[in-house]
Amino acid sequence: MTDPRTARAEAIRALSIPSSLLPADGRFGSGPSRLRDEQVDALGTTYRGVLGTSHRQKPVKELVARTRRGLAELFSLPEGYEVVLGNGGSTAFWDVAAISLVERRSEHLVLGEFSQKFATETTNAPHLLDPLVVTAEPGSLPRPVVDEDVDAYAWPHNETSTGVMVPVERPAGAREDQLVLVDATSVAGAAQVDVSQTDAYYFAPQKAFASDGGLWLSLLSSAAIERAGRLEAQSDRWVPGFLSLQAAIDNSRKDQTLNTPAVATLALLADQVEWLLEQGGLAWSDARTRATSGLLHQWAERRPEVTAFVSDPAARSQVVTTLDIDESIDATAITSVLRAHGVVDVEPYRKLGRNQLRIATFPAVPESDVEALVAVLDHVLDATA
Ligand SMILES: *Cc1c(COP(=O)(O)O)cnc(C)c1O
């Protein structure tokens, strides 16, 4: 005899979900994330003649210029800050920062897989002392500890692997020469932020900016720019050319990248930044993502089988909602029947290893699609109860 959990999983997997319930767009992944149709269509029309042309000529440089201008406006860039970009995604920026921004020793808040990765880089870097690491259980929120001995504090604005959002504020009592490096990869563009609280607010285009991967972007303070120049001038520090922040700064000022960028990524990004501004900027996207993630949390409160993984409501992400499913129900059966119906990428972060759904509500995801997703999930649970 099959046990009840297996029997229910089989029933879930065999379910046929009425198409009238399905969202118009079934992409709910935490990155890469859904692109708007208008962006994709523009690649074949507006940008048809720009794709496949030189990144040292005006049409591609204009995409970079539009992105830099648009981001400066979107984030109300404070005096002295610059929008800098380079190839390699946020993962590359961790190495850029380990070379060009951390002087001797950094402090890291580690609350999940992404924040761990940066701490691992500075731990392995032979030119740096081992970092000070403040660790929190996945799903909970650590706070920075002011320490005389560090020259940079690092944490994620949104820990994408767990769905915890960390406030972006300079630690009270931190010295001016201690830089604040915030990994905003999955929430930049989706939430209000005061960039002056950071020295590097960095991200990649494939999450809230609904573009493709491959680039990193960083809003740098004058203190960060000064630090990079000074560290890279030191004779005892090897700066691999690809990881030089100074090279990225110099190229960005000319609206270009050190080496060849993905032109399509730039086109998608420039359009999304301008779309966000047209909708009402960060005030608009912040309100939308609070509303859409709120629908998921209201659903979790309504369903006895579902519990928010992040127990502290104040620490819950407005772009990545993590929901634990009761052990009597196999969450992989749910994600697999959804996938068979075109509702994709709501699997939990693989290394977290929980019986969970992880649902992204980036600015390009309208409320109507989240309402439909909730109806689909209700159907799956109710039809197999
Ligand atoms: C996705 C993500 C990254 C990795 O970005 P890549 O562009 O793939 O390197 C880093 N940090 C956070 C918080 C992320 O969500």
PDB file of C-alpha atoms and ligand atoms in Angstrom, residues 88-91 94 114 158 160 183 185-186 204 206-207, ligand 1:
ATOM      1  CA  GLY A  88      30.461  39.055 -15.364  1.00  0.00           C
ATOM      2  CA  GLY A  89      27.335  39.561 -13.269  1.00  0.00           C
ATOM      3  CA  SER A  90      27.162  40.130  -9.522  1.00  0.00           C
ATOM      4  CA  THR A  91      29.400  37.121  -8.943  1.00  0.00           C
ATOM      5  CA  TRP A  94      32.321  40.088  -5.480  1.00  0.00           C
ATOM      6  CA  PHE A 114      24.380  34.424  -1.847  1.00  0.00           C
ATOM      7  CA  ASN A 158      17.607  40.759  -0.368  1.00  0.00           C
ATOM      8  CA  THR A 160      17.378  35.525  -2.667  1.00  0.00           C
ATOM      9  CA  ASP A 183      24.361  43.243  -2.838  1.00  0.00           C
ATOM     10  CA  THR A 185      21.010  41.941  -7.105  1.00  0.00           C
ATOM     11  CA  SER A 186      17.462  40.686  -6.681  1.00  0.00           C
ATOM     12  CA  ALA A 204      22.677  42.459 -12.112  1.00  0.00           C
ATOM     13  CA  GLN A 206      18.288  39.557 -14.784  1.00  0.00           C
ATOM     14  CA  LYS A 207      16.039  40.050 -11.761  1.00  0.00           C
TER      15      LYS A 207
HETATM   16  C1  LIG B   1      21.224  36.224  -8.395  1.00  0.00           C
HETATM   17  C2  LIG B   1      22.041  36.781  -7.313  1.00  0.00           C
HETATM   18  C3  LIG B   1      23.436  36.868  -7.410  1.00  0.00           C
HETATM   19  C4  LIG B   1      24.196  36.298  -8.581  1.00  0.00           C
HETATM   20  O1  LIG B   1      24.071  37.092  -9.706  1.00  0.00           O
HETATM   21  P1  LIG B   1      24.866  36.684 -11.037  1.00  0.00           P
HETATM   22  O2  LIG B   1      24.580  37.847 -11.949  1.00  0.00           O
HETATM   23  O3  LIG B   1      24.300  35.390 -11.512  1.00  0.00           O
HETATM   24  O4  LIG B   1      26.293  36.568 -10.689  1.00  0.00           O
HETATM   25  C5  LIG B   1      24.117  37.449  -6.370  1.00  0.00           C
HETATM   26  N1  LIG B   1      23.487  37.928  -5.285  1.00  0.00           N
HETATM   27  C6  LIG B   1      22.152  37.855  -5.152  1.00  0.00           C
HETATM   28  C7  LIG B   1      21.511  38.399  -3.931  1.00  0.00           C
HETATM   29  C8  LIG B   1      21.385  37.281  -6.166  1.00  0.00           C
HETATM   30  O5  LIG B   1      20.070  37.212  -6.040  1.00  0.00           O
END
